[in-house]
PDB file of C-alpha atoms in Angstrom:
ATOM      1  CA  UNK A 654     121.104  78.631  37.132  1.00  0.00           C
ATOM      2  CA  UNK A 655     121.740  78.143  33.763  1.00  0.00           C
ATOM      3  CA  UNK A 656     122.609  80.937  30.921  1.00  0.00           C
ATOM      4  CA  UNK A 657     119.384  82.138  29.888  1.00  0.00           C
ATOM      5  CA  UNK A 658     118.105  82.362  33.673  1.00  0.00           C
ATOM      6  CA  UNK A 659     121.775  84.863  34.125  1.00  0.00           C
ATOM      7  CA  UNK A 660     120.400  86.791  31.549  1.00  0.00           C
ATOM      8  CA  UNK A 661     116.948  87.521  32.467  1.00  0.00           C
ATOM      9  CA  UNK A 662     118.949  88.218  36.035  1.00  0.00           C
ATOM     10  CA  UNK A 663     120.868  90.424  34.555  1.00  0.00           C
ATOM     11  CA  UNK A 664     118.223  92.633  32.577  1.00  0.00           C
ATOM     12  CA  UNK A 665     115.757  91.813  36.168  1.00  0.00           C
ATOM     13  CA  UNK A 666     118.379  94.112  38.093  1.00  0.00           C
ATOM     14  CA  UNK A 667     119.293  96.719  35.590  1.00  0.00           C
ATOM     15  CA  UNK A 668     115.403  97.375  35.154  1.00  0.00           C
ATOM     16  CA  UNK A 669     115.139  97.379  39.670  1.00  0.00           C
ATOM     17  CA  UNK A 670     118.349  99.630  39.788  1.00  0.00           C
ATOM     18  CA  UNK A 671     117.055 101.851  36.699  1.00  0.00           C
ATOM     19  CA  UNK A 672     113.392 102.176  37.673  1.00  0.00           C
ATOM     20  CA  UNK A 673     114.644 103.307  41.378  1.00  0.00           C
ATOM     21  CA  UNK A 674     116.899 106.026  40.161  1.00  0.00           C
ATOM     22  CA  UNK A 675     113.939 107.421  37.849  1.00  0.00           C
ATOM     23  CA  UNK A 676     111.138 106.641  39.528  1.00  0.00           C
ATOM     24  CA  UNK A 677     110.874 110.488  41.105  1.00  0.00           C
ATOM     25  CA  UNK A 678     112.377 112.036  38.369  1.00  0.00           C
ATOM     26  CA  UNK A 679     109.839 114.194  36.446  1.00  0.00           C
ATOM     27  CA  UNK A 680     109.753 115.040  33.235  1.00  0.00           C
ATOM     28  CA  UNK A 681     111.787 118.159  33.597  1.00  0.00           C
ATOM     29  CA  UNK A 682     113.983 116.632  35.799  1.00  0.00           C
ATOM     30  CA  UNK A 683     114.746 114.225  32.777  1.00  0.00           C
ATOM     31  CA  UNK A 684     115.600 116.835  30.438  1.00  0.00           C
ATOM     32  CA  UNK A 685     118.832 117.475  33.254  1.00  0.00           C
ATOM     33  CA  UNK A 686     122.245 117.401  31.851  1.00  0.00           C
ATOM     34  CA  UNK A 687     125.073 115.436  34.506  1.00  0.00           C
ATOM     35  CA  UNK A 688     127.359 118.140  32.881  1.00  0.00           C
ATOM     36  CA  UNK A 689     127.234 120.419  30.101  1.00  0.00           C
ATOM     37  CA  UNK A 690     129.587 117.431  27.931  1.00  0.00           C
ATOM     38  CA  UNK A 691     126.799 114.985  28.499  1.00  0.00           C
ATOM     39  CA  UNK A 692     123.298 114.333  27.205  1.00  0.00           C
ATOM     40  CA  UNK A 693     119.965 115.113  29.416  1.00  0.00           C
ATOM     41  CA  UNK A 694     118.103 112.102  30.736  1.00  0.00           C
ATOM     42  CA  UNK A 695     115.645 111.779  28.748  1.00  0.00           C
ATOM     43  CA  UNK A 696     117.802 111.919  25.414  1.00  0.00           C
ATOM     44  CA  UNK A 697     119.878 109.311  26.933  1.00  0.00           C
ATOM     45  CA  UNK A 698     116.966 107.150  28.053  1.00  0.00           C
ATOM     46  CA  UNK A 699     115.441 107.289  24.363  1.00  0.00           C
ATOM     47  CA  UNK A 700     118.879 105.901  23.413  1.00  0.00           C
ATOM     48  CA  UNK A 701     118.575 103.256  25.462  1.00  0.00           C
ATOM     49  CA  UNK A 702     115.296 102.613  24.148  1.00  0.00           C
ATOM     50  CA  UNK A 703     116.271 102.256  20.432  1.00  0.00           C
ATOM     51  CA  UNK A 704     119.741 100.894  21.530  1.00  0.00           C
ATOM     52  CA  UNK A 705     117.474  98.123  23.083  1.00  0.00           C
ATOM     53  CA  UNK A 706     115.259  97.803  19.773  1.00  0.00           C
ATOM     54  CA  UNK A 707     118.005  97.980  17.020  1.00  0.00           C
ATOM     55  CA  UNK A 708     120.594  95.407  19.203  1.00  0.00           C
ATOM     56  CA  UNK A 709     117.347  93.048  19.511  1.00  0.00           C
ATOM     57  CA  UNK A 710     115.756  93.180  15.963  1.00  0.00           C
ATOM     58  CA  UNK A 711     119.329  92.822  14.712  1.00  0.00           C
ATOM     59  CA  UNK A 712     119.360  89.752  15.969  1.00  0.00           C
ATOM     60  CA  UNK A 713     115.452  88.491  15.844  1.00  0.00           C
ATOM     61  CA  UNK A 714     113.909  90.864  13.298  1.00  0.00           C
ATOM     62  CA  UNK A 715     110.292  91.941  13.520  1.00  0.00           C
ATOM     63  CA  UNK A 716     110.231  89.915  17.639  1.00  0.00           C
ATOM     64  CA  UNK A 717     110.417  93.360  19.346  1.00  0.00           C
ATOM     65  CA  UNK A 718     107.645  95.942  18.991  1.00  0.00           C
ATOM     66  CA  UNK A 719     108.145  98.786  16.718  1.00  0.00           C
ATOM     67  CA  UNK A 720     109.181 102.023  17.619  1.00  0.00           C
ATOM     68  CA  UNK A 721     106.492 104.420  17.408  1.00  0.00           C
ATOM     69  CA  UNK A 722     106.642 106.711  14.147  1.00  0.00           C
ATOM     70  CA  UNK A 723     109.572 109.463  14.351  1.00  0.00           C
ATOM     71  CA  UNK A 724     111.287 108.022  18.024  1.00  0.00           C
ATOM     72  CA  UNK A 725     114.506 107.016  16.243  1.00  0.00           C
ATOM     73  CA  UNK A 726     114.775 110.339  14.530  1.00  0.00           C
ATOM     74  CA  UNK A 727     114.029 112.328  18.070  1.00  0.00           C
ATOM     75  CA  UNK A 728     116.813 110.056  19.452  1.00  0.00           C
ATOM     76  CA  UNK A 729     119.061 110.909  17.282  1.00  0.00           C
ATOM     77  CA  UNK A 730     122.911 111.797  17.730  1.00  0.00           C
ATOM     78  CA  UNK A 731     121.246 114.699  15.592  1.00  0.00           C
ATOM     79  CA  UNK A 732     119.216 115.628  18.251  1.00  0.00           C
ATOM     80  CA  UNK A 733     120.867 115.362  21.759  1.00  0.00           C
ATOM     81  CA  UNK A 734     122.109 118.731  21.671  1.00  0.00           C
ATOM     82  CA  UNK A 735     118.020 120.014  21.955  1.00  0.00           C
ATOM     83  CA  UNK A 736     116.908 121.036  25.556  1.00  0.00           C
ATOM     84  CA  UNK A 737     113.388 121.660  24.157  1.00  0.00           C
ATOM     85  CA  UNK A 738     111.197 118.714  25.841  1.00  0.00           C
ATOM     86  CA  UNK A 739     108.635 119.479  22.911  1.00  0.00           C
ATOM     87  CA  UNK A 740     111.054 117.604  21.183  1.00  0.00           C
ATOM     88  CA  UNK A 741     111.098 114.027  23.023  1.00  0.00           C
ATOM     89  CA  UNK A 742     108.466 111.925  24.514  1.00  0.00           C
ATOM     90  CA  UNK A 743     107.515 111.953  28.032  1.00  0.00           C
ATOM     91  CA  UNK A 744     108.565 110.117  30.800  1.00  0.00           C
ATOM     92  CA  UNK A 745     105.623 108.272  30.903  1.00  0.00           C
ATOM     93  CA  UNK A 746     105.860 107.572  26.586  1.00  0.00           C
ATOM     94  CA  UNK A 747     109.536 106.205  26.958  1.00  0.00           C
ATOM     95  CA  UNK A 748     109.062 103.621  30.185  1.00  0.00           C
ATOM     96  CA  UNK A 749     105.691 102.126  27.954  1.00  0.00           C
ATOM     97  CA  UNK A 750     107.857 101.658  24.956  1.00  0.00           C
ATOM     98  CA  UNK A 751     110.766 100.362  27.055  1.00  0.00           C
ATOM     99  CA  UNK A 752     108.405  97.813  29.296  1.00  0.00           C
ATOM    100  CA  UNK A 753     106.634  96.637  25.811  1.00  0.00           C
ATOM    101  CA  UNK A 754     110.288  96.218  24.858  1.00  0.00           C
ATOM    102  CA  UNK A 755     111.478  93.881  27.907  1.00  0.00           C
ATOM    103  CA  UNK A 756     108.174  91.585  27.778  1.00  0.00           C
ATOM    104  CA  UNK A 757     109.305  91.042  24.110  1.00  0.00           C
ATOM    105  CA  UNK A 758     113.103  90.329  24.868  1.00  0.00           C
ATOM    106  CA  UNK A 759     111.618  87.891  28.129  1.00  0.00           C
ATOM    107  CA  UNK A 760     109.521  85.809  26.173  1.00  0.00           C
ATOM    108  CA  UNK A 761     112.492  85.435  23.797  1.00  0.00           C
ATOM    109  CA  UNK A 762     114.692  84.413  26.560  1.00  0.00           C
ATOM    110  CA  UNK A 763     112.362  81.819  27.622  1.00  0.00           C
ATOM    111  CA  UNK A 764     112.673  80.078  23.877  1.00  0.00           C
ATOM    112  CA  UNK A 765     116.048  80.093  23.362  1.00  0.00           C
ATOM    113  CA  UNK A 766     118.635  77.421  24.147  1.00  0.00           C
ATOM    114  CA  UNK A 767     122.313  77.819  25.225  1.00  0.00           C
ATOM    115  CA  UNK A 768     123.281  76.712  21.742  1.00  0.00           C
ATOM    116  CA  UNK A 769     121.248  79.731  20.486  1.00  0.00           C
ATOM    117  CA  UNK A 770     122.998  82.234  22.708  1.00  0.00           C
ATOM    118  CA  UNK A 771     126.600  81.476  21.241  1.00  0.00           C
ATOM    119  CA  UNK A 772     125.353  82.196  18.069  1.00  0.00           C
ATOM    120  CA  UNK A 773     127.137  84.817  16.282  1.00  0.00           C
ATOM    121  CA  UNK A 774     125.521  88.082  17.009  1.00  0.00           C
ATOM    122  CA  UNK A 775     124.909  90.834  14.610  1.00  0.00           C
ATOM    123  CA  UNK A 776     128.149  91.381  12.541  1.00  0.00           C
ATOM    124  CA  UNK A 777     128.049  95.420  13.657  1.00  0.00           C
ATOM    125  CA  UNK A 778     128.241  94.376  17.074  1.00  0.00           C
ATOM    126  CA  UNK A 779     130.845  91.306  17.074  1.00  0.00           C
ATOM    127  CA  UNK A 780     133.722  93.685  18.368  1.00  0.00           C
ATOM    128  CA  UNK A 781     132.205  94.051  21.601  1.00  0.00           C
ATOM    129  CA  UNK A 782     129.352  91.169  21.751  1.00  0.00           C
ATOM    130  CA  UNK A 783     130.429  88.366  19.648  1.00  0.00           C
ATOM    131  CA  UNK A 784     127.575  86.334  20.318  1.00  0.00           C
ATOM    132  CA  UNK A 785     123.722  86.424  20.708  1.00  0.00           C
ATOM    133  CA  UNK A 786     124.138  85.851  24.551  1.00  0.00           C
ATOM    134  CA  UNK A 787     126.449  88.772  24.732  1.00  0.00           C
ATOM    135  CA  UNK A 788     124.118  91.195  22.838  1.00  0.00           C
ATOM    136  CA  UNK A 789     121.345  90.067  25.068  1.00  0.00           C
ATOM    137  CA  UNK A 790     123.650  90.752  28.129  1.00  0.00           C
ATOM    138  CA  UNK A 791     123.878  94.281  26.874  1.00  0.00           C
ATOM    139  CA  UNK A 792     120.294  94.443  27.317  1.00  0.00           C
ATOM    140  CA  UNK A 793     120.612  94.872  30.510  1.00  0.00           C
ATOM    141  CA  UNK A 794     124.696  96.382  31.217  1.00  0.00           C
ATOM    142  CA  UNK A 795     123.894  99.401  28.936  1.00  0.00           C
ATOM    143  CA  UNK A 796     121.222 100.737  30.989  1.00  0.00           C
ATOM    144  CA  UNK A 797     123.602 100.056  33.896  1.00  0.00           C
ATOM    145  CA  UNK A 798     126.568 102.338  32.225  1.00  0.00           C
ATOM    146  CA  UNK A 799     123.814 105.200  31.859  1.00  0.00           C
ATOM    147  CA  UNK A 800     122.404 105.120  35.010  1.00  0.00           C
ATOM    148  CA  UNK A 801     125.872 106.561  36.917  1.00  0.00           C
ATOM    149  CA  UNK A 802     124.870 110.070  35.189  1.00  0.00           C
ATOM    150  CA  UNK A 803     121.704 109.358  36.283  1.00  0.00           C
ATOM    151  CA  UNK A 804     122.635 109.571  40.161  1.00  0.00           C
ATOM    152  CA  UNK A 805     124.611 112.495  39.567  1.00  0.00           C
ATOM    153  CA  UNK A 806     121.616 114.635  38.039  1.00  0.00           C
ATOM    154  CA  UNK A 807     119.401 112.979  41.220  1.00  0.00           C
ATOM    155  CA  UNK A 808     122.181 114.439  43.769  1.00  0.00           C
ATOM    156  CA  UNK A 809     122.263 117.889  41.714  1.00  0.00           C
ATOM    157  CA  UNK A 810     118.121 118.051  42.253  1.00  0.00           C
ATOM    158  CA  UNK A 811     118.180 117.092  45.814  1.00  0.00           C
ATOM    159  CA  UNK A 812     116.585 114.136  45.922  1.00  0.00           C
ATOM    160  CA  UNK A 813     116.684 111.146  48.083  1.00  0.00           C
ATOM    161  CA  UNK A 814     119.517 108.903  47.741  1.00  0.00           C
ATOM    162  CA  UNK A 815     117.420 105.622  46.557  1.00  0.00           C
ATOM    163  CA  UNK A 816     118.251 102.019  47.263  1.00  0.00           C
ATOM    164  CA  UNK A 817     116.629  99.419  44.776  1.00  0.00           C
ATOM    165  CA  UNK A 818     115.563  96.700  46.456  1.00  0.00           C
ATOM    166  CA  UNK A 819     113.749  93.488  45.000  1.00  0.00           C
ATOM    167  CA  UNK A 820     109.676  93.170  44.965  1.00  0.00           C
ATOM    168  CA  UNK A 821     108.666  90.610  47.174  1.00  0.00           C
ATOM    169  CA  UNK A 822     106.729  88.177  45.650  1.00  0.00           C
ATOM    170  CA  UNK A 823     103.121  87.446  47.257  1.00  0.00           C
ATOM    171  CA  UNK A 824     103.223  84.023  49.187  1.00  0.00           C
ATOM    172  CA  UNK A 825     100.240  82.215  47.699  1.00  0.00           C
TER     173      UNK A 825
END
């Protein structure tokens, strides 16, 4: 396995885990705080969303679709205080955006080489990801640090504990 094949790994099993824990979650399930200190789903899952878009165009500007008009300003710090789900997109709205996003970020991966991923990343983020590889691996860990409120809100609501599991790929 070489470094770009880790990577896709990576962001491969942070989307499986992810998509399991949210997969049953409905939209007002998503607007669920883990605790009154923390933000609902769905405000943190629009983070992740233009986490995912600022991290990658700050690195390969214009290569990841655009946000839709007004989704950075709903997602803002400004904003995660609102429990009106008026005010954010829809389950539904944020997993489009967010799979448009990853089929942008994996046909990146496939073009670049391991001398591209130690390039230096973008200077805001060189305290904590020095290098292109390590913003890309943040791709995929970020997601991974939100989901643990995730499974917290899914215990409060009852529902099933979930374990992600790989697709099976058709034998041809």
């Amino acid at each position: 396995m070489n470094a770009v094949d880790a990577l896709k790994s990576n962001i491969q099993m942070a989307d499986m885990i992810c998509g399991a824990y949210l997969g049953d979650l409905s939209n007002e399930d998503l607007m669920q705080r883990p605790h009154s200190g923390c933000n609902h789903l769905n405000w943190q899952l629009g983070h992740l969303v233009s986490s995912d878009n600022s991290m990658f165009n700050g690195m390969f500007a214009g290569e990841m679709p655009a946000l839709p008009e007004g989704f950075a300003e709903k997602y803002s710090k400004e904003n995660k205080d609102s429990d009106d789900p008026a005010a954010f997109c829809t389950k539904d709205e944020l997993m489009e955006i967010h799979q448009a996003q990853r089929a942008a970020v994996m046909a990146k991966l496939d073009s670049l080489s391991d001398a591209d991923l130690d390039a230096p990343g973008p200077e805001s983020l060189r305290s904590f990801a020095p290098t292109v590889g390590a913003v890309l691996a943040m791709l995929g860990s970020h997601w991974i640090m939100h989901a643990g409120q995730w499974v917290i809100v899914r215990r409060e609501l009852g529902k099933d504990v979930v374990v992600p599991r790989h697709k099976k790929k058709k034998k041809k």
